[in-house]
DNA sequence: CGTTGGGTTGACGATTTTCAATTCGCGTGG
DNA sequence: CCACGCGAATTGAAAATCGTCAACCCAACG
């Protein structure tokens, strides 16, 4: 049995554009990797030779300034495709947040796939278009929202995008990344993120003391905050 | 002679993916529009029925919060393609900055083009990939740069991206948009933008009193500022 | 010649950052 | 089993950058 044929996330990824019969080709042109937390997948500015499809875990994408300031531009989880660029080099870096599994494609193989499967290209266009819409939403957050609104938006987005019903708890939000990562994603400092989360707890909008998971008590108030209504 | 065949910006736009013989089809499926400043091209959240290719002038793209706060996510000038979305509605708004000319495509015609011309889709993927890279750069600016660094980055980007050698002046940067637009693009207030530009003038990094055009005296110092080196 | 819209400048205030101290969580080893 | 140590997170006080409010300037235009 060929690996890609039994891939459990195939229908969530770009790979669903490939026919069953041709998955053999796909399996040959890709390689499955399992990576520990905080592994560098992509080095900012290095030659763009490989592309990745995340099959488990979460990857952080970021850009940095010479003095070390960093902005995380997104978190890529199951199904996401990484590494596209027009220049010959990556314009961003990528590191694993937790333990991550990826399928790695090398450039020549990817170009063959693109040439042979119009559907594959169609899927990529859709994915990149989606990422662009998310990026625009994030620009609104970074440019115009207060700290409280940013944290509320972040928690809400994770609640909606990630059902996370593994535990019995209602409205549980998992936060696999550290406070540093959250801060670098929201354009804040870790202190401000920490203080803001504490404030939301004080206001009974969220609850739970676990650093990597909280529970939302009032999704509607969180939603109100995220879209800028004072209080809620 | 068919309109698209003589389009002077054809080779700068997605339309270059279409053969000469087939441009007749393209001309039929698109309509040329000339629009005065501050015309709404796309209403945020409305049904996505039309797509635009800018052939002259500058368009601003933005997202807003319910209370009116606005973030301009980018300026689209000659050659840029607007309106792609995966949802049925636009996730952003678009307005003309100055007098703008666009080719408008309606959705059914665009889908026909996409189906018939793989090259067209390839070009779109490249353009969206480019826009995503720009968006990531802008997220770094919005999340991590100071006011001075933001303004420096903005001026530098416009200097590099827009040669603007129409006038004899060296390193002239044209700023067709208002201070409000610049502020909403950089995640600042108009007062901070104004003060920062004045400060750059005081420091002899730029010169010129015209509100819609300045001259860069020291591109290298501007470059240094934009990438975060204190002074330069 | 007054009005209007856009831009600049100043004084003050507030949100967020910075700096610093403490606590928490968790794996390691005595 | 518990003490230790280290990184991560929290909390507090002080500082700074940027925003708010307000006055003023300037050019275009009817």
Short mmCIF file of C-alpha atoms (C1' of nucleotides) in Angstrom, two decimals:
data_model
loop_
_atom_site.label_atom_id
_atom_site.label_comp_id
_atom_site.label_asym_id
_atom_site.label_seq_id
_atom_site.Cartn_x
_atom_site.Cartn_y
_atom_site.Cartn_z
CA UNK A 1 0.00 0.00 0.00
CA UNK A 2 1.41 3.34 -0.96
CA UNK A 3 1.98 5.91 1.77
CA UNK A 4 0.06 8.79 0.20
CA UNK A 5 -2.97 6.61 -0.48
CA UNK A 6 -3.46 5.95 3.22
CA UNK A 7 -2.49 9.46 4.35
CA UNK A 8 -5.18 10.34 6.86
CA UNK A 9 -5.14 14.03 6.10
CA UNK A 10 -5.07 13.75 2.33
CA UNK A 11 -8.52 15.29 1.88
CA UNK A 12 -7.47 18.28 4.00
CA UNK A 13 -4.42 19.07 1.91
CA UNK A 14 -3.35 20.06 -1.56
CA UNK A 15 -2.73 16.39 -2.24
CA UNK A 16 -6.41 15.73 -2.75
CA UNK A 17 -5.91 17.19 -6.21
CA UNK A 18 -4.06 14.03 -7.24
CA UNK A 19 -5.87 10.91 -8.53
CA UNK A 20 -5.62 7.65 -6.64
CA UNK A 21 -3.70 6.04 -9.50
CA UNK A 22 -1.15 8.79 -9.57
CA UNK A 23 -0.49 8.90 -5.88
CA UNK A 24 2.35 6.50 -6.45
CA UNK A 25 4.16 9.32 -8.21
CA UNK A 26 3.38 11.66 -5.34
CA UNK A 27 4.69 9.19 -2.78
CA UNK A 28 7.92 8.92 -4.73
CA UNK A 29 8.41 12.66 -5.04
CA UNK A 30 7.78 13.36 -1.37
CA UNK A 31 9.38 12.27 1.87
CA UNK A 32 7.73 11.99 5.28
CA UNK A 33 9.59 13.61 8.18
CA UNK A 34 8.93 13.67 11.92
CA UNK A 35 10.44 16.65 13.71
CA UNK A 36 10.85 17.58 17.40
CA UNK A 37 9.72 20.96 18.77
CA UNK A 38 11.71 24.05 17.75
CA UNK A 39 13.27 22.52 14.66
CA UNK A 40 14.10 24.89 11.83
CA UNK A 41 12.26 23.88 8.68
CA UNK A 42 13.05 26.94 6.64
CA UNK A 43 15.84 29.44 7.12
CA UNK A 44 14.88 33.01 6.24
CA UNK A 45 16.66 34.03 3.06
CA UNK A 46 18.05 30.63 2.14
CA UNK A 47 17.59 29.06 -1.29
CA UNK A 48 14.06 27.77 -1.85
CA UNK A 49 14.65 24.13 -2.70
CA UNK A 50 12.04 22.32 -0.62
CA UNK A 51 8.30 22.60 0.10
CA UNK A 52 6.35 21.11 2.95
CA UNK A 53 2.88 19.85 3.62
CA UNK A 54 2.08 19.70 7.34
CA UNK A 55 0.40 16.42 8.33
CA UNK A 56 0.56 16.77 12.13
CA UNK A 57 1.46 19.48 14.65
CA UNK A 58 1.92 23.22 14.25
CA UNK A 59 4.60 25.23 12.44
CA UNK A 60 5.32 28.93 13.03
CA UNK A 61 6.24 31.22 10.14
CA UNK A 62 8.11 34.44 10.82
CA UNK A 63 10.21 37.32 9.60
CA UNK A 64 12.99 38.99 11.59
CA UNK A 65 14.90 42.26 11.76
CA UNK A 66 18.71 42.36 11.98
CA UNK A 67 18.57 43.21 15.70
CA UNK A 68 16.48 40.15 16.50
CA UNK A 69 13.00 41.58 16.65
CA UNK A 70 10.68 38.97 15.21
CA UNK A 71 7.17 38.90 13.81
CA UNK A 72 5.36 35.58 13.53
CA UNK A 73 3.22 35.92 10.42
CA UNK A 74 1.17 32.78 10.95
CA UNK A 75 0.82 29.33 12.40
CA UNK A 76 0.51 26.52 9.88
CA UNK A 77 -1.21 23.40 11.12
CA UNK A 78 -2.54 20.21 9.57
CA UNK A 79 -3.08 20.45 5.83
CA UNK A 80 -1.12 23.62 5.23
CA UNK A 81 1.42 23.92 2.45
CA UNK A 82 4.66 25.86 3.02
CA UNK A 83 7.48 27.24 1.01
CA UNK A 84 6.04 28.89 -2.09
CA UNK A 85 8.01 31.90 -3.29
CA UNK A 86 8.62 33.75 -6.52
CA UNK A 87 12.17 34.72 -5.71
CA UNK A 88 14.72 31.92 -5.54
CA UNK A 89 14.97 32.35 -1.77
CA UNK A 90 12.49 32.02 1.08
CA UNK A 91 11.24 35.38 2.29
CA UNK A 92 10.43 33.97 5.72
CA UNK A 93 11.57 31.42 8.28
CA UNK A 94 9.68 28.39 9.61
CA UNK A 95 10.11 26.42 12.84
CA UNK A 96 8.13 23.66 14.49
CA UNK A 97 6.12 24.60 17.58
CA UNK A 98 5.47 21.09 18.88
CA UNK A 99 6.28 17.69 17.38
CA UNK A 100 5.48 18.00 13.70
CA UNK A 101 5.11 15.66 10.76
CA UNK A 102 5.56 16.96 7.24
CA UNK A 103 5.75 15.69 3.69
CA UNK A 104 8.71 17.25 1.98
CA UNK A 105 8.75 17.91 -1.79
CA UNK A 106 11.83 19.00 -3.64
CA UNK A 107 11.50 21.77 -6.22
CA UNK A 108 11.93 19.73 -9.43
CA UNK A 109 9.33 17.20 -8.31
CA UNK A 110 6.92 19.95 -7.32
CA UNK A 111 7.26 21.59 -10.71
CA UNK A 112 6.48 18.30 -12.40
CA UNK A 113 3.37 17.95 -10.26
CA UNK A 114 2.31 21.49 -11.08
CA UNK A 115 2.76 20.90 -14.78
CA UNK A 116 0.90 17.57 -14.78
CA UNK A 117 -1.99 18.42 -12.46
CA UNK A 118 -3.89 21.64 -13.15
CA UNK A 119 -6.07 20.76 -10.15
CA UNK A 120 -3.00 20.87 -7.95
CA UNK A 121 -2.23 24.39 -9.07
CA UNK A 122 -5.86 25.35 -8.57
CA UNK A 123 -5.70 24.08 -5.01
CA UNK A 124 -2.51 26.01 -4.34
CA UNK A 125 -4.06 29.21 -5.68
CA UNK A 126 -7.00 28.70 -3.35
CA UNK A 127 -4.73 28.07 -0.39
CA UNK A 128 -2.53 31.09 -1.04
CA UNK A 129 -5.62 33.27 -1.58
CA UNK A 130 -6.89 32.12 1.80
CA UNK A 131 -3.57 32.86 3.46
CA UNK A 132 -3.60 36.33 1.93
CA UNK A 133 -7.05 37.00 3.40
CA UNK A 134 -5.78 35.83 6.80
CA UNK A 135 -2.72 38.05 6.44
CA UNK A 136 -4.97 41.05 5.75
CA UNK A 137 -7.02 40.27 8.84
CA UNK A 138 -3.79 40.09 10.82
CA UNK A 139 -2.64 43.45 9.44
CA UNK A 140 -5.88 44.95 10.75
CA UNK A 141 -5.10 43.41 14.13
CA UNK A 142 -1.49 44.59 14.20
CA UNK A 143 -2.15 48.06 12.90
CA UNK A 144 -5.40 48.99 14.58
CA UNK A 145 -6.38 46.79 17.53
CA UNK A 146 -5.58 47.27 21.22
CA UNK A 147 -3.76 44.63 23.24
CA UNK A 148 -7.04 43.38 24.70
CA UNK A 149 -8.63 43.16 21.26
CA UNK A 150 -5.60 41.33 19.86
CA UNK A 151 -5.60 38.66 22.54
CA UNK A 152 -9.38 38.25 22.26
CA UNK A 153 -9.10 37.90 18.46
CA UNK A 154 -6.34 35.33 18.84
CA UNK A 155 -8.21 33.17 21.34
CA UNK A 156 -11.40 33.41 19.33
CA UNK A 157 -9.70 32.47 16.08
CA UNK A 158 -8.13 29.44 17.69
CA UNK A 159 -11.44 28.43 19.25
CA UNK A 160 -13.26 28.62 15.94
CA UNK A 161 -10.52 27.22 13.76
CA UNK A 162 -9.64 24.40 16.16
CA UNK A 163 -12.67 22.61 17.65
CA UNK A 164 -10.43 20.75 20.11
CA UNK A 165 -13.19 18.55 21.55
CA UNK A 166 -10.76 15.85 22.58
CA UNK A 167 -11.32 16.71 26.23
CA UNK A 168 -14.87 16.89 27.53
CA UNK A 169 -14.60 20.61 28.29
CA UNK A 170 -16.72 23.01 26.31
CA UNK A 171 -14.97 25.76 24.31
CA UNK A 172 -11.51 24.61 25.18
CA UNK A 173 -8.70 26.42 23.35
CA UNK A 174 -5.31 24.77 23.01
CA UNK A 175 -2.23 26.99 22.96
CA UNK A 176 0.72 24.78 22.08
CA UNK A 177 3.02 27.78 21.54
CA UNK A 178 4.82 29.73 24.26
CA UNK A 179 3.97 33.26 25.41
CA UNK A 180 6.96 34.48 23.43
CA UNK A 181 5.42 33.06 20.27
CA UNK A 182 2.00 34.52 21.06
CA UNK A 183 3.59 37.91 21.73
CA UNK A 184 5.59 37.78 18.49
CA UNK A 185 2.40 36.85 16.64
CA UNK A 186 0.30 39.65 18.14
CA UNK A 187 2.96 42.35 17.98
CA UNK A 188 3.11 42.69 21.77
CA UNK A 189 5.53 41.78 24.59
CA UNK A 190 5.15 38.63 26.67
CA UNK A 191 4.34 40.80 29.70
CA UNK A 192 1.43 42.47 27.94
CA UNK A 193 0.10 39.12 26.71
CA UNK A 194 0.34 37.70 30.21
CA UNK A 195 -1.35 40.70 31.82
CA UNK A 196 -4.12 40.71 29.23
CA UNK A 197 -4.89 37.02 29.66
CA UNK A 198 -4.98 37.56 33.43
CA UNK A 199 -7.39 40.47 32.93
CA UNK A 200 -9.70 38.35 30.77
CA UNK A 201 -9.67 35.77 33.54
CA UNK A 202 -10.49 38.43 36.15
CA UNK A 203 -13.41 39.55 33.97
CA UNK A 204 -14.73 35.98 33.80
CA UNK A 205 -14.46 35.83 30.02
CA UNK A 206 -12.07 32.91 30.16
CA UNK A 207 -10.97 30.45 32.84
CA UNK A 208 -8.33 27.81 33.52
CA UNK A 209 -4.81 28.10 34.89
CA UNK A 210 -3.06 25.76 32.46
CA UNK A 211 -0.53 27.76 30.42
CA UNK A 212 -1.18 25.81 27.25
CA UNK A 213 -4.94 25.64 27.27
CA UNK A 214 -7.79 27.80 28.49
CA UNK A 215 -11.57 27.59 28.43
CA UNK A 216 -13.79 30.33 27.02
CA UNK A 217 -16.69 31.15 29.33
CA UNK A 218 -18.35 33.71 27.08
CA UNK A 219 -17.66 33.33 23.36
CA UNK A 220 -20.02 36.21 22.59
CA UNK A 221 -18.17 38.66 24.86
CA UNK A 222 -14.89 37.46 23.37
CA UNK A 223 -16.32 38.03 19.91
CA UNK A 224 -17.43 41.51 20.94
CA UNK A 225 -13.98 42.36 22.25
CA UNK A 226 -12.27 40.97 19.15
CA UNK A 227 -14.28 43.25 16.88
CA UNK A 228 -13.67 46.33 18.97
CA UNK A 229 -16.76 46.82 21.13
CA UNK A 230 -15.63 48.17 24.50
CA UNK A 231 -16.49 45.55 27.11
CA UNK A 232 -19.26 43.02 26.29
CA UNK B 1 -7.85 46.74 -33.71
CA UNK B 2 -8.88 45.07 -30.52
CA UNK B 3 -8.49 46.96 -27.29
CA UNK B 4 -6.50 44.34 -25.37
CA UNK B 5 -4.03 43.90 -28.22
CA UNK B 6 -2.92 47.50 -27.94
CA UNK B 7 -3.10 47.66 -24.16
CA UNK B 8 0.12 49.38 -23.21
CA UNK B 9 0.49 47.57 -19.91
CA UNK B 10 -0.36 44.10 -21.16
CA UNK B 11 3.11 42.72 -20.50
CA UNK B 12 2.99 44.00 -16.93
CA UNK B 13 -0.25 42.24 -16.09
CA UNK B 14 -1.83 38.82 -15.87
CA UNK B 15 -3.13 39.36 -19.41
CA UNK B 16 0.25 38.53 -20.90
CA UNK B 17 -0.73 34.89 -20.34
CA UNK B 18 -3.19 35.15 -23.21
CA UNK B 19 -2.16 34.60 -26.84
CA UNK B 20 -2.53 37.38 -29.38
CA UNK B 21 -5.19 35.46 -31.30
CA UNK B 22 -7.26 34.92 -28.18
CA UNK B 23 -7.13 38.48 -26.97
CA UNK B 24 -10.36 39.06 -28.84
CA UNK B 25 -12.04 36.83 -26.29
CA UNK B 26 -10.37 38.72 -23.48
CA UNK B 27 -11.50 42.05 -24.89
CA UNK B 28 -15.06 40.77 -24.99
CA UNK B 29 -15.02 39.45 -21.45
CA UNK B 30 -13.58 42.62 -19.93
CA UNK B 31 -14.64 46.24 -19.79
CA UNK B 32 -12.41 49.28 -19.47
CA UNK B 33 -13.39 51.84 -16.82
CA UNK B 34 -12.00 55.23 -15.91
CA UNK B 35 -12.66 56.28 -12.32
CA UNK B 36 -12.20 59.56 -10.41
CA UNK B 37 -10.33 59.68 -7.07
CA UNK B 38 -11.99 58.11 -4.03
CA UNK B 39 -14.35 55.87 -5.97
CA UNK B 40 -15.35 52.62 -4.32
CA UNK B 41 -14.34 49.68 -6.47
CA UNK B 42 -15.06 46.96 -3.96
CA UNK B 43 -17.31 47.10 -0.92
CA UNK B 44 -16.00 45.07 2.02
CA UNK B 45 -18.23 42.04 2.52
CA UNK B 46 -20.25 42.38 -0.66
CA UNK B 47 -20.71 39.54 -3.15
CA UNK B 48 -17.58 38.86 -5.19
CA UNK B 49 -18.86 39.22 -8.74
CA UNK B 50 -16.20 41.31 -10.42
CA UNK B 51 -12.42 41.36 -10.72
CA UNK B 52 -10.17 44.20 -11.75
CA UNK B 53 -6.87 44.69 -13.46
CA UNK B 54 -5.37 48.13 -12.78
CA UNK B 55 -4.05 49.77 -15.96
CA UNK B 56 -3.38 53.28 -14.59
CA UNK B 57 -3.33 55.01 -11.20
CA UNK B 58 -3.32 53.60 -7.68
CA UNK B 59 -5.98 51.71 -5.72
CA UNK B 60 -6.01 51.29 -1.93
CA UNK B 61 -7.14 48.01 -0.34
CA UNK B 62 -8.34 47.98 3.25
CA UNK B 63 -10.20 46.29 6.06
CA UNK B 64 -12.24 48.08 8.71
CA UNK B 65 -13.58 47.56 12.21
CA UNK B 66 -17.23 48.28 13.10
CA UNK B 67 -16.25 51.54 14.86
CA UNK B 68 -14.51 52.90 11.77
CA UNK B 69 -10.88 52.11 12.50
CA UNK B 70 -9.29 51.19 9.18
CA UNK B 71 -6.17 49.37 8.06
CA UNK B 72 -4.96 49.81 4.51
CA UNK B 73 -3.45 46.45 3.57
CA UNK B 74 -1.82 47.57 0.36
CA UNK B 75 -1.71 49.91 -2.60
CA UNK B 76 -2.34 48.29 -5.98
CA UNK B 77 -0.90 50.12 -8.94
CA UNK B 78 -0.39 49.41 -12.62
CA UNK B 79 -0.56 45.72 -13.49
CA UNK B 80 -2.11 44.51 -10.26
CA UNK B 81 -5.07 42.18 -10.21
CA UNK B 82 -7.80 42.62 -7.60
CA UNK B 83 -10.75 40.73 -6.26
CA UNK B 84 -9.71 37.11 -5.80
CA UNK B 85 -11.39 35.37 -2.89
CA UNK B 86 -12.35 31.88 -1.86
CA UNK B 87 -15.49 32.89 -0.03
CA UNK B 88 -18.34 34.25 -2.12
CA UNK B 89 -17.77 37.72 -0.69
CA UNK B 90 -14.86 40.14 -0.74
CA UNK B 91 -12.91 40.11 2.52
CA UNK B 92 -11.65 43.65 1.92
CA UNK B 93 -12.63 46.97 0.41
CA UNK B 94 -10.99 48.85 -2.47
CA UNK B 95 -11.06 52.54 -3.40
CA UNK B 96 -9.23 54.61 -5.97
CA UNK B 97 -6.52 56.95 -4.67
CA UNK B 98 -6.17 59.11 -7.77
CA UNK B 99 -7.74 58.82 -11.22
CA UNK B 100 -7.65 55.14 -12.05
CA UNK B 101 -8.22 53.00 -15.09
CA UNK B 102 -9.16 49.35 -14.70
CA UNK B 103 -10.23 46.41 -16.81
CA UNK B 104 -13.20 44.77 -15.18
CA UNK B 105 -13.90 41.03 -15.55
CA UNK B 106 -17.11 39.42 -14.39
CA UNK B 107 -16.89 36.13 -12.52
CA UNK B 108 -18.22 33.75 -15.22
CA UNK B 109 -15.86 35.17 -17.83
CA UNK B 110 -12.93 34.94 -15.45
CA UNK B 111 -13.68 31.32 -14.71
CA UNK B 112 -13.75 30.58 -18.42
CA UNK B 113 -10.37 32.24 -18.82
CA UNK B 114 -8.97 30.26 -15.90
CA UNK B 115 -10.23 27.00 -17.34
CA UNK B 116 -8.92 27.72 -20.85
CA UNK B 117 -5.54 29.24 -20.00
CA UNK B 118 -3.36 27.37 -17.53
CA UNK B 119 -0.80 30.15 -17.99
CA UNK B 120 -3.32 32.62 -16.68
CA UNK B 121 -3.76 30.64 -13.51
CA UNK B 122 0.01 30.30 -13.21
CA UNK B 123 0.37 34.06 -13.42
CA UNK B 124 -2.29 34.58 -10.79
CA UNK B 125 -0.58 32.15 -8.43
CA UNK B 126 2.67 34.06 -8.87
CA UNK B 127 0.96 37.39 -8.24
CA UNK B 128 -0.86 36.20 -5.12
CA UNK B 129 2.35 34.60 -3.82
CA UNK B 130 4.08 37.94 -4.27
CA UNK B 131 1.30 39.79 -2.49
CA UNK B 132 1.54 37.32 0.40
CA UNK B 133 5.26 38.00 0.73
CA UNK B 134 4.53 41.73 0.78
CA UNK B 135 1.83 41.19 3.37
CA UNK B 136 4.31 39.33 5.58
CA UNK B 137 6.79 42.18 5.26
CA UNK B 138 4.03 44.59 6.24
CA UNK B 139 3.13 42.46 9.26
CA UNK B 140 6.76 42.78 10.40
CA UNK B 141 6.44 46.54 9.99
CA UNK B 142 3.12 46.79 11.83
CA UNK B 143 4.03 44.43 14.64
CA UNK B 144 7.63 45.31 15.32
CA UNK B 145 8.84 48.57 13.83
CA UNK B 146 8.83 52.04 15.42
CA UNK B 147 7.06 54.99 13.82
CA UNK B 148 10.36 56.24 12.37
CA UNK B 149 11.20 52.84 10.96
CA UNK B 150 7.73 52.49 9.45
CA UNK B 151 7.87 55.80 7.64
CA UNK B 152 11.42 55.11 6.44
CA UNK B 153 10.37 51.66 5.16
CA UNK B 154 7.39 53.17 3.36
CA UNK B 155 9.38 55.89 1.61
CA UNK B 156 12.14 53.45 0.68
CA UNK B 157 9.70 50.91 -0.72
CA UNK B 158 8.05 53.55 -2.86
CA UNK B 159 11.43 54.83 -4.04
CA UNK B 160 12.56 51.37 -5.09
CA UNK B 161 9.27 50.12 -6.46
CA UNK B 162 8.50 53.36 -8.30
CA UNK B 163 11.43 54.82 -10.21
CA UNK B 164 9.49 58.06 -10.89
CA UNK B 165 12.15 59.64 -13.11
CA UNK B 166 9.61 61.78 -14.92
CA UNK B 167 10.99 64.87 -13.23
CA UNK B 168 14.70 65.54 -13.42
CA UNK B 169 15.15 65.21 -9.66
CA UNK B 170 17.15 62.32 -8.31
CA UNK B 171 15.44 59.86 -5.90
CA UNK B 172 12.10 61.55 -6.11
CA UNK B 173 9.28 59.69 -4.32
CA UNK B 174 5.68 60.35 -5.31
CA UNK B 175 3.00 60.12 -2.64
CA UNK B 176 -0.35 60.36 -4.40
CA UNK B 177 -2.26 59.31 -1.27
CA UNK B 178 -3.22 61.59 1.64
CA UNK B 179 -1.65 61.55 5.12
CA UNK B 180 -4.75 59.73 6.36
CA UNK B 181 -4.08 56.92 3.88
CA UNK B 182 -0.39 56.74 4.80
CA UNK B 183 -1.32 56.61 8.50
CA UNK B 184 -3.89 53.88 7.91
CA UNK B 185 -1.30 51.94 5.93
CA UNK B 186 1.42 52.26 8.56
CA UNK B 187 -0.79 51.69 11.60
CA UNK B 188 -0.15 55.23 12.92
CA UNK B 189 -2.06 58.50 13.25
CA UNK B 190 -1.75 61.35 10.75
CA UNK B 191 -0.05 63.45 13.43
CA UNK B 192 2.66 60.86 14.00
CA UNK B 193 3.21 60.49 10.24
CA UNK B 194 3.48 64.24 9.83
CA UNK B 195 5.84 64.64 12.79
CA UNK B 196 8.02 61.77 11.60
CA UNK B 197 8.33 63.12 8.07
CA UNK B 198 9.24 66.51 9.54
CA UNK B 199 11.88 64.84 11.71
CA UNK B 200 13.40 63.07 8.69
CA UNK B 201 13.55 66.45 6.99
CA UNK B 202 15.26 68.00 10.03
CA UNK B 203 17.80 65.18 9.97
CA UNK B 204 18.57 65.87 6.28
CA UNK B 205 17.53 62.39 5.20
CA UNK B 206 14.82 63.73 2.93
CA UNK B 207 13.94 67.15 1.52
CA UNK B 208 11.13 68.96 -0.27
CA UNK B 209 8.03 70.73 1.03
CA UNK B 210 5.51 69.34 -1.46
CA UNK B 211 2.95 67.21 0.36
CA UNK B 212 2.68 64.68 -2.42
CA UNK B 213 6.30 64.20 -3.30
CA UNK B 214 9.62 64.27 -1.49
CA UNK B 215 13.24 63.73 -2.43
CA UNK B 216 15.51 61.26 -0.66
CA UNK B 217 18.90 62.77 0.15
CA UNK B 218 20.44 59.65 1.66
CA UNK B 219 18.98 56.36 0.46
CA UNK B 220 21.53 54.46 2.53
CA UNK B 221 20.54 56.15 5.79
CA UNK B 222 16.89 55.59 4.91
CA UNK B 223 17.70 51.93 4.26
CA UNK B 224 19.46 51.73 7.61
CA UNK B 225 16.49 53.21 9.42
CA UNK B 226 14.03 50.95 7.64
CA UNK B 227 15.86 47.85 8.78
CA UNK B 228 16.11 49.01 12.37
CA UNK B 229 19.60 50.48 12.81
CA UNK B 230 19.34 53.40 15.22
CA UNK B 231 20.27 56.54 13.29
CA UNK B 232 22.39 56.15 10.12
"C1'" DC C 1 -12.59 86.97 0.62
"C1'" DG C 2 -14.41 83.49 3.40
"C1'" DT C 3 -14.77 78.53 3.47
"C1'" DT C 4 -13.07 74.00 3.31
"C1'" DG C 5 -10.02 70.13 3.32
"C1'" DG C 6 -5.53 68.70 4.18
"C1'" DG C 7 -1.36 69.26 6.71
"C1'" DT C 8 1.63 70.76 10.59
"C1'" DT C 9 2.83 71.66 15.33
"C1'" DG C 10 2.33 71.71 20.46
"C1'" DA C 11 0.89 70.10 25.11
"C1'" DC C 12 -0.81 66.50 27.56
"C1'" DG C 13 -2.27 61.78 28.56
"C1'" DA C 14 -2.57 56.87 28.13
"C1'" DT C 15 -1.42 52.41 26.58
"C1'" DT C 16 2.25 49.59 26.14
"C1'" DT C 17 7.16 48.70 26.89
"C1'" DT C 18 11.03 48.20 29.78
"C1'" DC C 19 13.27 46.72 33.80
"C1'" DA C 20 13.10 43.97 37.79
"C1'" DA C 21 11.50 40.74 41.17
"C1'" DT C 22 8.83 36.63 42.16
"C1'" DT C 23 6.28 32.55 41.26
"C1'" DC C 24 5.07 28.45 38.84
"C1'" DG C 25 5.87 24.07 36.48
"C1'" DC C 26 8.51 20.28 35.70
"C1'" DG C 27 12.27 17.20 35.01
"C1'" DT C 28 16.59 15.62 37.32
"C1'" DG C 29 19.22 13.61 40.66
"C1'" DG C 30 20.47 12.91 45.43
"C1'" DC D 1 10.27 11.03 47.75
"C1'" DC D 2 11.67 15.48 47.93
"C1'" DA D 3 14.95 19.17 47.10
"C1'" DC D 4 17.03 21.55 43.49
"C1'" DG D 5 17.40 24.19 39.32
"C1'" DC D 6 16.00 26.13 35.17
"C1'" DG D 7 12.97 27.98 31.81
"C1'" DA D 8 8.50 29.95 31.35
"C1'" DA D 9 5.01 32.83 33.16
"C1'" DT D 10 3.22 36.34 36.20
"C1'" DT D 11 3.16 40.65 38.56
"C1'" DG D 12 4.70 45.36 39.86
"C1'" DA D 13 6.72 50.04 39.21
"C1'" DA D 14 8.76 53.33 36.19
"C1'" DA D 15 9.66 55.05 31.50
"C1'" DA D 16 8.67 55.97 26.73
"C1'" DT D 17 6.46 56.03 22.56
"C1'" DC D 18 2.60 57.14 20.37
"C1'" DG D 19 -2.29 58.86 20.51
"C1'" DT D 20 -5.57 62.52 21.67
"C1'" DC D 21 -7.10 67.08 21.70
"C1'" DA D 22 -6.57 71.56 20.08
"C1'" DA D 23 -4.75 75.46 17.63
"C1'" DC D 24 -2.93 77.05 13.53
"C1'" DC D 25 -1.25 77.27 8.65
"C1'" DC D 26 -1.78 76.94 3.77
"C1'" DA D 27 -3.58 76.36 -0.76
"C1'" DA D 28 -7.55 75.75 -3.68
"C1'" DC D 29 -11.89 77.27 -4.97
"C1'" DG D 30 -16.34 79.21 -5.31
#
